[in-house]
Structure formats: structure tokens, C-alpha cells
Amino acid sequence: MSLIVQKFGGSSVANAERVYNVARIVTDTYAQGNNVIVVVSAQGDTTDDLIEKAKEINPNPSKREMDVLLSVGEQISISLLAMAIEKLGYPVVSLTGWQAGFMTDSNHGNSRIRRILTERLDNELSKKNIVIVAGFQGLNKYDDITTLGRGGSDTSAVALAAVTHADKCQIFTDVDGVYTADPRLVKGAVKLDEITFDEMLELATSGAQVLHNRSVEMAKKYSVNLEVLSSLERKPGTIVKEVVSVEKMLIKGVARDDNVARISVLNLPDTPGVAFKIFSLLAARKINVDIILQSIGRDNTKDISFTVPLDNMDLAVQILNDNLSTFGGSKVVSDDTVSKVSIVGAGMQTHSGVASKMFEALSEARINIHMISTSEIKISVLIDRADSAKAVNAIHDAFMPAK
Ligand code: ASP
Ligand code: MG
């Protein structure tokens, strides 16, 4: 007998019909003789709606109270799904995150799971119950409700699969797997049968919105057997694993991230310690810096440009302006009309010419590159946001010609 963790996202449980659809997938899995733990997200746009409701009351609520509010969405889903499964005649119990033993740190709104106390879970499984767990939520050491960050239910599911040594963790969503590009954007995008953890992680952090990036990190760390598949069609999805059987494709995906802004600090002194001062100020405020570019020094000055998440731009500019005299630049400029486009593929480690092929595609599409960054398995460029859809298509065509 196997233990299977199945996670269903918000669109998969958006209404009564979808809840029943999920109930049937779960009970079919159970009827095949498996133990099943199910993790669900809040229905449809519930989390966004709750955020709106909060803003009506207080534009700046404490993060603790936000977590109390947002955790409600998942609690609605677990009870409704449990009721549907009851109706289908199967033994079931729903558990909130804390009932399921999720202990987190106290970083409200973006908490990390510290450990999972599995006693209750084990108990319910031994009673042969299907266990439905609320994703995205936990409890800190002061017994306060916490949430794991937007999209965090994926991480709840992978964490449960890891602690229970589940045989597999299936992430059901409204697409049938991981694609070489967003199929809504690129006509010729194809579904991947397999992808490595590292590639999936790079894609997830580059703007592909299939899996929460922390869930991929965790799946890799604990070797969780992960599959992304559709809740609407019963067919195999994409398997995410350490090594894929045959490396057929040079590039696994092209991703676009519009949630970026570029900041430049001009005329900095060309002396040691300047970058340290700038980035430590940003780090202290938990602003994540991505691509960094420093110009060659001339006349003892240099410029440093970097990208930050769009919603951190104003804060970053303010911090830098407030501290301009401590590192000695002349001016801070920002640009919120840029996008990051990335290609990801383990194959590029052993092949040359991948970057030039990407740049050629952009050049032929007459798209200007502002910044470039690379890792072993990823190349990212910063371009004008207005060009980003065209860029993704041009690059995708270059690497994955239509069959
Ligand atoms: N409901 C939460 C969100 O919308 C968590 C999740 O969907 O995974 O971000
Ligand atoms: Mg969601």
C-alpha cells in the first residue's frame, strides 16, 4: 500500500462542481488501496478577496491579523472537500494546518515551516481516514496563526510528503503540467514529461508560476517524488526529479517575470566597500536583489545597477536616497517598465553557443538588452516590458522550432 499526497490549487476547488471533481480523484486514489493525504488551497480568488476586505477596514493591518484572516480561505476548502467526500461515502477528516502539526517561525505572511508534528496525522491514517489538510498555514511558538507566503500550499504538500515519506506528491492544477513557456503566451509551447529539480527551481524563480519555489527546494532536499498534473483531465503530467532519464532538450523553458524594476546609483566613488554599503542597506530591509551590473570605473567613479521586485522599488529608492551621502553617489534612478526573460536548461552546461543563440533571437526581433545575468543552467536578460511577450516568443522559436 502506498501513501500519496495530493495537492489541489484554488482553481481546482473553485466551486461545488470542482470540489466534487476533486473528491472523485481523491476517493478513486483511496479506493485503489492507497492512504491519501490531501492539501487544498483557498477556493478561486478567495485569498485576494480577503486581502481586499482587509484593506477596506485598515490599509495597513498588522501581519499577525492578516494571517488570522487569510488562513480562513483554506479552512473553507478543507471542510467543503471533506463534506463532498463524506457524501461519496468514504471516511474522511479535515484538519487545519495547526491540527496537522505545522509548526513555523514567526515571520507572519511569509513563514517557514520548522517542523511537522505528525502524531495526529498518523493517527487518522491508521484509522483509514482520508486526511484533508489546509495548505498555506501553520502555528508559531506563541500559538499564533502564520501563513507561508502566496502560493504556499505547494510547500505545505511537499513538506507533508517529506515528513510522512510519502511515495509520491501530486500537485494538481489547472494546467496539465510544466510547459516550455506559458501556453497562453506562446502558441508552440509544449508540455515536458520530465524536468529536474534544479531546472524547475530556476523556472519557478524566473516567473513561471506553476510551483511555489520553496516547494521545489524542499522536494529536492528531501527527494520527494513530485508530479505536476491537471485536476481537470486524467492524464500523466510532468515529473520533477533529480536526474531526468535522457537529456533530449537543451532548453527546458522560457520564462518571463514582469515583477521587476531596475535601479541605478550613478557616479559612485570607485573605491572598496561601496557595493557592500549599498547592498547591506537593502538586505537589512529584506529587499531581494537579483541582477547586478557594475560599470567599469572611469575618472574614479562607477555606476551600479540592479533589479529588485517591482513592489520593493519605491522603498529601495527611498533607502538609497536617504543614505546617498554614506556611499557617495550623485543620483538614484529607477525604471519600472522592464521585464526579465530567462531560459533554463541543464543542457547548457555542456553546450556552447546557448547565450549567443538567445541574443541572436532577440537581435532579430530588434529587442534591446539592458542587463544580462547567467547561472550554470540559466541565462536572464532584462528588457523593456513592452517587448517581453515578443521576446519570449522569439526565444522559444529559436530553441524549440515548431514541429
Ligand atoms: N491561498 C493562498 C494563495 O492564494 C495559498 C495558495 O494558494 O497556495 O496564495
Ligand atoms: Mg492560490
mmCIF file of N, CA, C and O in Angstrom, residues 4-72:
data_model
loop_
_atom_site.group_PDB
_atom_site.id
_atom_site.type_symbol
_atom_site.label_atom_id
_atom_site.label_comp_id
_atom_site.label_asym_id
_atom_site.label_seq_id
_atom_site.Cartn_x
_atom_site.Cartn_y
_atom_site.Cartn_z
ATOM 1 N N ILE A 4 0.016 8.526 -0.633
ATOM 2 C CA ILE A 4 0.078 9.543 -1.674
ATOM 3 C C ILE A 4 -0.419 10.874 -1.129
ATOM 4 O O ILE A 4 -1.459 10.935 -0.467
ATOM 5 N N VAL A 5 0.363 11.925 -1.369
ATOM 6 C CA VAL A 5 -0.080 13.273 -1.015
ATOM 7 C C VAL A 5 -0.568 13.948 -2.292
ATOM 8 O O VAL A 5 0.131 13.948 -3.307
ATOM 9 N N GLN A 6 -1.786 14.459 -2.254
ATOM 10 C CA GLN A 6 -2.344 15.144 -3.420
ATOM 11 C C GLN A 6 -2.678 16.574 -3.039
ATOM 12 O O GLN A 6 -3.345 16.808 -2.039
ATOM 13 N N LYS A 7 -2.202 17.525 -3.831
ATOM 14 C CA LYS A 7 -2.495 18.929 -3.534
ATOM 15 C C LYS A 7 -3.339 19.529 -4.654
ATOM 16 O O LYS A 7 -3.055 19.322 -5.837
ATOM 17 N N PHE A 8 -4.376 20.263 -4.278
ATOM 18 C CA PHE A 8 -5.248 20.898 -5.261
ATOM 19 C C PHE A 8 -5.250 22.407 -5.042
ATOM 20 O O PHE A 8 -5.509 22.869 -3.924
ATOM 21 N N GLY A 9 -4.961 23.141 -6.101
ATOM 22 C CA GLY A 9 -4.895 24.598 -6.016
ATOM 23 C C GLY A 9 -6.269 25.227 -6.030
ATOM 24 O O GLY A 9 -7.294 24.544 -6.189
ATOM 25 N N GLY A 10 -6.287 26.539 -5.871
ATOM 26 C CA GLY A 10 -7.531 27.282 -5.733
ATOM 27 C C GLY A 10 -8.502 27.095 -6.888
ATOM 28 O O GLY A 10 -9.713 26.973 -6.672
ATOM 29 N N SER A 11 -7.993 27.043 -8.126
ATOM 30 C CA SER A 11 -8.918 26.909 -9.253
ATOM 31 C C SER A 11 -9.509 25.500 -9.304
ATOM 32 O O SER A 11 -10.619 25.306 -9.800
ATOM 33 N N SER A 12 -8.787 24.529 -8.777
ATOM 34 C CA SER A 12 -9.284 23.143 -8.790
ATOM 35 C C SER A 12 -10.430 22.910 -7.809
ATOM 36 O O SER A 12 -11.119 21.894 -7.891
ATOM 37 N N VAL A 13 -10.600 23.835 -6.850
ATOM 38 C CA VAL A 13 -11.707 23.688 -5.885
ATOM 39 C C VAL A 13 -12.615 24.923 -5.904
ATOM 40 O O VAL A 13 -13.296 25.232 -4.924
ATOM 41 N N ALA A 14 -12.616 25.628 -7.052
ATOM 42 C CA ALA A 14 -13.262 26.950 -7.120
ATOM 43 C C ALA A 14 -14.765 26.942 -6.859
ATOM 44 O O ALA A 14 -15.314 27.905 -6.360
ATOM 45 N N ASN A 15 -15.455 25.856 -7.202
ATOM 46 C CA ASN A 15 -16.916 25.824 -6.977
ATOM 47 C C ASN A 15 -17.337 24.391 -6.627
ATOM 48 O O ASN A 15 -16.503 23.481 -6.596
ATOM 49 N N ALA A 16 -18.643 24.220 -6.397
ATOM 50 C CA ALA A 16 -19.132 22.928 -5.906
ATOM 51 C C ALA A 16 -18.791 21.794 -6.881
ATOM 52 O O ALA A 16 -18.357 20.702 -6.479
ATOM 53 N N GLU A 17 -18.953 22.070 -8.164
ATOM 54 C CA GLU A 17 -18.683 21.037 -9.168
ATOM 55 C C GLU A 17 -17.197 20.626 -9.131
ATOM 56 O O GLU A 17 -16.862 19.442 -9.153
ATOM 57 N N ARG A 18 -16.339 21.633 -9.025
ATOM 58 C CA ARG A 18 -14.901 21.346 -8.956
ATOM 59 C C ARG A 18 -14.545 20.605 -7.660
ATOM 60 O O ARG A 18 -13.677 19.739 -7.657
ATOM 61 N N VAL A 19 -15.210 20.956 -6.569
ATOM 62 C CA VAL A 19 -14.937 20.274 -5.303
ATOM 63 C C VAL A 19 -15.288 18.790 -5.450
ATOM 64 O O VAL A 19 -14.524 17.909 -5.030
ATOM 65 N N TYR A 20 -16.410 18.509 -6.104
ATOM 66 C CA TYR A 20 -16.791 17.111 -6.334
ATOM 67 C C TYR A 20 -15.817 16.399 -7.255
ATOM 68 O O TYR A 20 -15.489 15.225 -7.066
ATOM 69 N N ASN A 21 -15.350 17.126 -8.258
ATOM 70 C CA ASN A 21 -14.354 16.565 -9.156
ATOM 71 C C ASN A 21 -13.108 16.128 -8.368
ATOM 72 O O ASN A 21 -12.592 15.013 -8.541
ATOM 73 N N VAL A 22 -12.664 17.004 -7.455
ATOM 74 C CA VAL A 22 -11.504 16.679 -6.618
ATOM 75 C C VAL A 22 -11.832 15.486 -5.716
ATOM 76 O O VAL A 22 -11.034 14.558 -5.561
ATOM 77 N N ALA A 23 -13.031 15.513 -5.143
ATOM 78 C CA ALA A 23 -13.434 14.419 -4.248
ATOM 79 C C ALA A 23 -13.359 13.079 -4.977
ATOM 80 O O ALA A 23 -12.941 12.064 -4.406
ATOM 81 N N ARG A 24 -13.730 13.093 -6.251
ATOM 82 C CA ARG A 24 -13.672 11.834 -7.008
ATOM 83 C C ARG A 24 -12.234 11.388 -7.291
ATOM 84 O O ARG A 24 -11.921 10.204 -7.199
ATOM 85 N N ILE A 25 -11.362 12.347 -7.599
ATOM 86 C CA ILE A 25 -9.954 11.973 -7.815
ATOM 87 C C ILE A 25 -9.392 11.353 -6.531
ATOM 88 O O ILE A 25 -8.744 10.301 -6.545
ATOM 89 N N VAL A 26 -9.678 12.011 -5.411
ATOM 90 C CA VAL A 26 -9.141 11.556 -4.126
ATOM 91 C C VAL A 26 -9.697 10.174 -3.762
ATOM 92 O O VAL A 26 -8.950 9.260 -3.389
ATOM 93 N N THR A 27 -11.006 10.015 -3.909
ATOM 94 C CA THR A 27 -11.601 8.742 -3.490
ATOM 95 C C THR A 27 -11.216 7.605 -4.445
ATOM 96 O O THR A 27 -11.068 6.465 -4.017
ATOM 97 N N ASP A 28 -11.012 7.913 -5.719
ATOM 98 C CA ASP A 28 -10.509 6.884 -6.643
ATOM 99 C C ASP A 28 -9.126 6.417 -6.204
ATOM 100 O O ASP A 28 -8.820 5.215 -6.216
ATOM 101 N N THR A 29 -8.289 7.372 -5.812
ATOM 102 C CA THR A 29 -6.930 7.020 -5.361
ATOM 103 C C THR A 29 -7.016 6.147 -4.104
ATOM 104 O O THR A 29 -6.303 5.156 -3.960
ATOM 105 N N TYR A 30 -7.908 6.527 -3.205
ATOM 106 C CA TYR A 30 -8.097 5.782 -1.959
ATOM 107 C C TYR A 30 -8.653 4.387 -2.248
ATOM 108 O O TYR A 30 -8.194 3.385 -1.685
ATOM 109 N N ALA A 31 -9.624 4.330 -3.174
ATOM 110 C CA ALA A 31 -10.262 3.044 -3.491
ATOM 111 C C ALA A 31 -9.281 2.065 -4.147
ATOM 112 O O ALA A 31 -9.490 0.856 -4.102
ATOM 113 N N GLN A 32 -8.211 2.617 -4.724
ATOM 114 C CA GLN A 32 -7.181 1.727 -5.282
ATOM 115 C C GLN A 32 -6.280 1.146 -4.185
ATOM 116 O O GLN A 32 -5.292 0.477 -4.478
ATOM 117 N N GLY A 33 -6.590 1.445 -2.929
ATOM 118 C CA GLY A 33 -5.848 0.838 -1.826
ATOM 119 C C GLY A 33 -4.729 1.703 -1.269
ATOM 120 O O GLY A 33 -3.839 1.214 -0.582
ATOM 121 N N ASN A 34 -4.763 2.991 -1.559
ATOM 122 C CA ASN A 34 -3.720 3.883 -1.047
ATOM 123 C C ASN A 34 -4.192 4.655 0.178
ATOM 124 O O ASN A 34 -5.389 4.925 0.313
ATOM 125 N N ASN A 35 -3.234 5.026 1.027
ATOM 126 C CA ASN A 35 -3.506 6.060 2.026
ATOM 127 C C ASN A 35 -3.386 7.402 1.325
ATOM 128 O O ASN A 35 -2.469 7.595 0.522
ATOM 129 N N VAL A 36 -4.304 8.312 1.632
ATOM 130 C CA VAL A 36 -4.254 9.594 0.923
ATOM 131 C C VAL A 36 -4.287 10.768 1.904
ATOM 132 O O VAL A 36 -5.154 10.842 2.780
ATOM 133 N N ILE A 37 -3.326 11.666 1.726
ATOM 134 C CA ILE A 37 -3.361 12.955 2.422
ATOM 135 C C ILE A 37 -3.594 14.007 1.345
ATOM 136 O O ILE A 37 -2.923 14.000 0.312
ATOM 137 N N VAL A 38 -4.566 14.868 1.578
ATOM 138 C CA VAL A 38 -4.898 15.886 0.578
ATOM 139 C C VAL A 38 -4.611 17.262 1.162
ATOM 140 O O VAL A 38 -4.941 17.536 2.312
ATOM 141 N N VAL A 39 -3.977 18.112 0.366
ATOM 142 C CA VAL A 39 -3.746 19.503 0.775
ATOM 143 C C VAL A 39 -4.523 20.388 -0.187
ATOM 144 O O VAL A 39 -4.456 20.190 -1.400
ATOM 145 N N VAL A 40 -5.279 21.333 0.345
ATOM 146 C CA VAL A 40 -6.007 22.241 -0.554
ATOM 147 C C VAL A 40 -5.694 23.695 -0.259
ATOM 148 O O VAL A 40 -5.352 24.079 0.865
ATOM 149 N N SER A 41 -5.832 24.496 -1.325
ATOM 150 C CA SER A 41 -5.723 25.958 -1.205
ATOM 151 C C SER A 41 -7.119 26.541 -1.064
ATOM 152 O O SER A 41 -8.114 25.837 -1.205
ATOM 153 N N ALA A 42 -7.159 27.840 -0.865
ATOM 154 C CA ALA A 42 -8.435 28.557 -0.793
ATOM 155 C C ALA A 42 -9.094 28.548 -2.167
ATOM 156 O O ALA A 42 -8.425 28.569 -3.193
ATOM 157 N N GLN A 43 -10.427 28.531 -2.173
ATOM 158 C CA GLN A 43 -11.168 28.467 -3.441
ATOM 159 C C GLN A 43 -10.934 29.708 -4.300
ATOM 160 O O GLN A 43 -11.021 30.836 -3.800
ATOM 161 N N GLY A 44 -10.694 29.483 -5.590
ATOM 162 C CA GLY A 44 -10.626 30.586 -6.563
ATOM 163 C C GLY A 44 -9.837 31.786 -6.081
ATOM 164 O O GLY A 44 -8.681 31.666 -5.687
ATOM 165 N N ASP A 45 -10.491 32.941 -6.109
ATOM 166 C CA ASP A 45 -9.821 34.197 -5.734
ATOM 167 C C ASP A 45 -9.999 34.552 -4.257
ATOM 168 O O ASP A 45 -9.826 35.703 -3.862
ATOM 169 N N THR A 46 -10.367 33.566 -3.447
ATOM 170 C CA THR A 46 -10.693 33.869 -2.045
ATOM 171 C C THR A 46 -9.599 34.661 -1.333
ATOM 172 O O THR A 46 -9.883 35.632 -0.623
ATOM 173 N N THR A 47 -8.347 34.255 -1.526
ATOM 174 C CA THR A 47 -7.266 34.932 -0.795
ATOM 175 C C THR A 47 -7.174 36.405 -1.208
ATOM 176 O O THR A 47 -7.056 37.293 -0.350
ATOM 177 N N ASP A 48 -7.276 36.653 -2.521
ATOM 178 C CA ASP A 48 -7.262 38.051 -2.994
ATOM 179 C C ASP A 48 -8.446 38.827 -2.430
ATOM 180 O O ASP A 48 -8.307 39.988 -2.030
ATOM 181 N N ASP A 49 -9.611 38.179 -2.408
ATOM 182 C CA ASP A 49 -10.802 38.854 -1.885
ATOM 183 C C ASP A 49 -10.637 39.200 -0.403
ATOM 184 O O ASP A 49 -11.049 40.270 0.054
ATOM 185 N N LEU A 50 -10.033 38.294 0.332
ATOM 186 C CA LEU A 50 -9.816 38.554 1.761
ATOM 187 C C LEU A 50 -8.854 39.726 1.953
ATOM 188 O O LEU A 50 -9.042 40.571 2.838
ATOM 189 N N ILE A 51 -7.838 39.783 1.097
ATOM 190 C CA ILE A 51 -6.888 40.904 1.186
ATOM 191 C C ILE A 51 -7.623 42.228 0.930
ATOM 192 O O ILE A 51 -7.423 43.215 1.637
ATOM 193 N N GLU A 52 -8.525 42.210 -0.062
ATOM 194 C CA GLU A 52 -9.324 43.408 -0.349
ATOM 195 C C GLU A 52 -10.188 43.804 0.847
ATOM 196 O O GLU A 52 -10.276 44.972 1.212
ATOM 197 N N LYS A 53 -10.813 42.815 1.442
ATOM 198 C CA LYS A 53 -11.659 43.071 2.615
ATOM 199 C C LYS A 53 -10.857 43.739 3.725
ATOM 200 O O LYS A 53 -11.331 44.668 4.381
ATOM 201 N N ALA A 54 -9.647 43.247 3.936
ATOM 202 C CA ALA A 54 -8.802 43.816 4.991
ATOM 203 C C ALA A 54 -8.531 45.283 4.690
ATOM 204 O O ALA A 54 -8.639 46.141 5.576
ATOM 205 N N LYS A 55 -8.205 45.565 3.425
ATOM 206 C CA LYS A 55 -7.865 46.943 3.051
ATOM 207 C C LYS A 55 -9.020 47.911 3.276
ATOM 208 O O LYS A 55 -8.804 49.080 3.586
ATOM 209 N N GLU A 56 -10.258 47.401 3.110
ATOM 210 C CA GLU A 56 -11.417 48.263 3.358
ATOM 211 C C GLU A 56 -11.452 48.728 4.804
ATOM 212 O O GLU A 56 -11.951 49.793 5.135
ATOM 213 N N ILE A 57 -10.966 47.881 5.681
ATOM 214 C CA ILE A 57 -11.025 48.174 7.109
ATOM 215 C C ILE A 57 -9.805 48.973 7.560
ATOM 216 O O ILE A 57 -9.904 49.924 8.316
ATOM 217 N N ASN A 58 -8.641 48.519 7.098
ATOM 218 C CA ASN A 58 -7.393 49.140 7.546
ATOM 219 C C ASN A 58 -6.353 48.918 6.463
ATOM 220 O O ASN A 58 -5.977 47.779 6.187
ATOM 221 N N PRO A 59 -5.891 50.001 5.835
ATOM 222 C CA PRO A 59 -4.939 49.837 4.731
ATOM 223 C C PRO A 59 -3.610 49.250 5.188
ATOM 224 O O PRO A 59 -2.832 48.756 4.383
ATOM 225 N N ASN A 60 -3.374 49.312 6.490
ATOM 226 C CA ASN A 60 -2.088 48.839 6.988
ATOM 227 C C ASN A 60 -2.230 47.916 8.190
ATOM 228 O O ASN A 60 -1.729 48.202 9.273
ATOM 229 N N PRO A 61 -2.907 46.785 8.016
ATOM 230 C CA PRO A 61 -3.153 45.909 9.172
ATOM 231 C C PRO A 61 -1.875 45.211 9.610
ATOM 232 O O PRO A 61 -0.946 45.069 8.822
ATOM 233 N N SER A 62 -1.854 44.755 10.848
ATOM 234 C CA SER A 62 -0.665 44.014 11.304
ATOM 235 C C SER A 62 -0.618 42.677 10.572
ATOM 236 O O SER A 62 -1.644 42.119 10.161
ATOM 237 N N LYS A 63 0.587 42.182 10.403
ATOM 238 C CA LYS A 63 0.755 40.914 9.681
ATOM 239 C C LYS A 63 0.132 39.758 10.453
ATOM 240 O O LYS A 63 -0.339 38.789 9.868
ATOM 241 N N ARG A 64 0.128 39.894 11.780
ATOM 242 C CA ARG A 64 -0.486 38.827 12.573
ATOM 243 C C ARG A 64 -1.972 38.706 12.247
ATOM 244 O O ARG A 64 -2.493 37.623 12.020
ATOM 245 N N GLU A 65 -2.675 39.842 12.210
ATOM 246 C CA GLU A 65 -4.113 39.786 11.940
ATOM 247 C C GLU A 65 -4.389 39.373 10.497
ATOM 248 O O GLU A 65 -5.377 38.694 10.209
ATOM 249 N N MET A 66 -3.503 39.774 9.565
ATOM 250 C CA MET A 66 -3.656 39.325 8.182
ATOM 251 C C MET A 66 -3.620 37.802 8.114
ATOM 252 O O MET A 66 -4.391 37.173 7.396
ATOM 253 N N ASP A 67 -2.722 37.201 8.865
ATOM 254 C CA ASP A 67 -2.622 35.737 8.841
ATOM 255 C C ASP A 67 -3.870 35.074 9.416
ATOM 256 O O ASP A 67 -4.324 34.040 8.915
ATOM 257 N N VAL A 68 -4.433 35.692 10.461
ATOM 258 C CA VAL A 68 -5.677 35.154 11.020
ATOM 259 C C VAL A 68 -6.741 35.159 9.933
ATOM 260 O O VAL A 68 -7.485 34.191 9.737
ATOM 261 N N LEU A 69 -6.786 36.268 9.180
ATOM 262 C CA LEU A 69 -7.799 36.400 8.137
ATOM 263 C C LEU A 69 -7.546 35.433 6.974
ATOM 264 O O LEU A 69 -8.435 34.684 6.563
ATOM 265 N N LEU A 70 -6.321 35.451 6.436
ATOM 266 C CA LEU A 70 -6.054 34.678 5.213
ATOM 267 C C LEU A 70 -6.166 33.175 5.426
ATOM 268 O O LEU A 70 -6.521 32.433 4.513
ATOM 269 N N SER A 71 -5.890 32.722 6.633
ATOM 270 C CA SER A 71 -5.947 31.277 6.885
ATOM 271 C C SER A 71 -7.379 30.747 6.755
ATOM 272 O O SER A 71 -7.605 29.556 6.575
ATOM 273 N N VAL A 72 -8.339 31.648 6.829
ATOM 274 C CA VAL A 72 -9.742 31.239 6.725
ATOM 275 C C VAL A 72 -10.048 30.605 5.367
ATOM 276 O O VAL A 72 -10.824 29.654 5.268
#
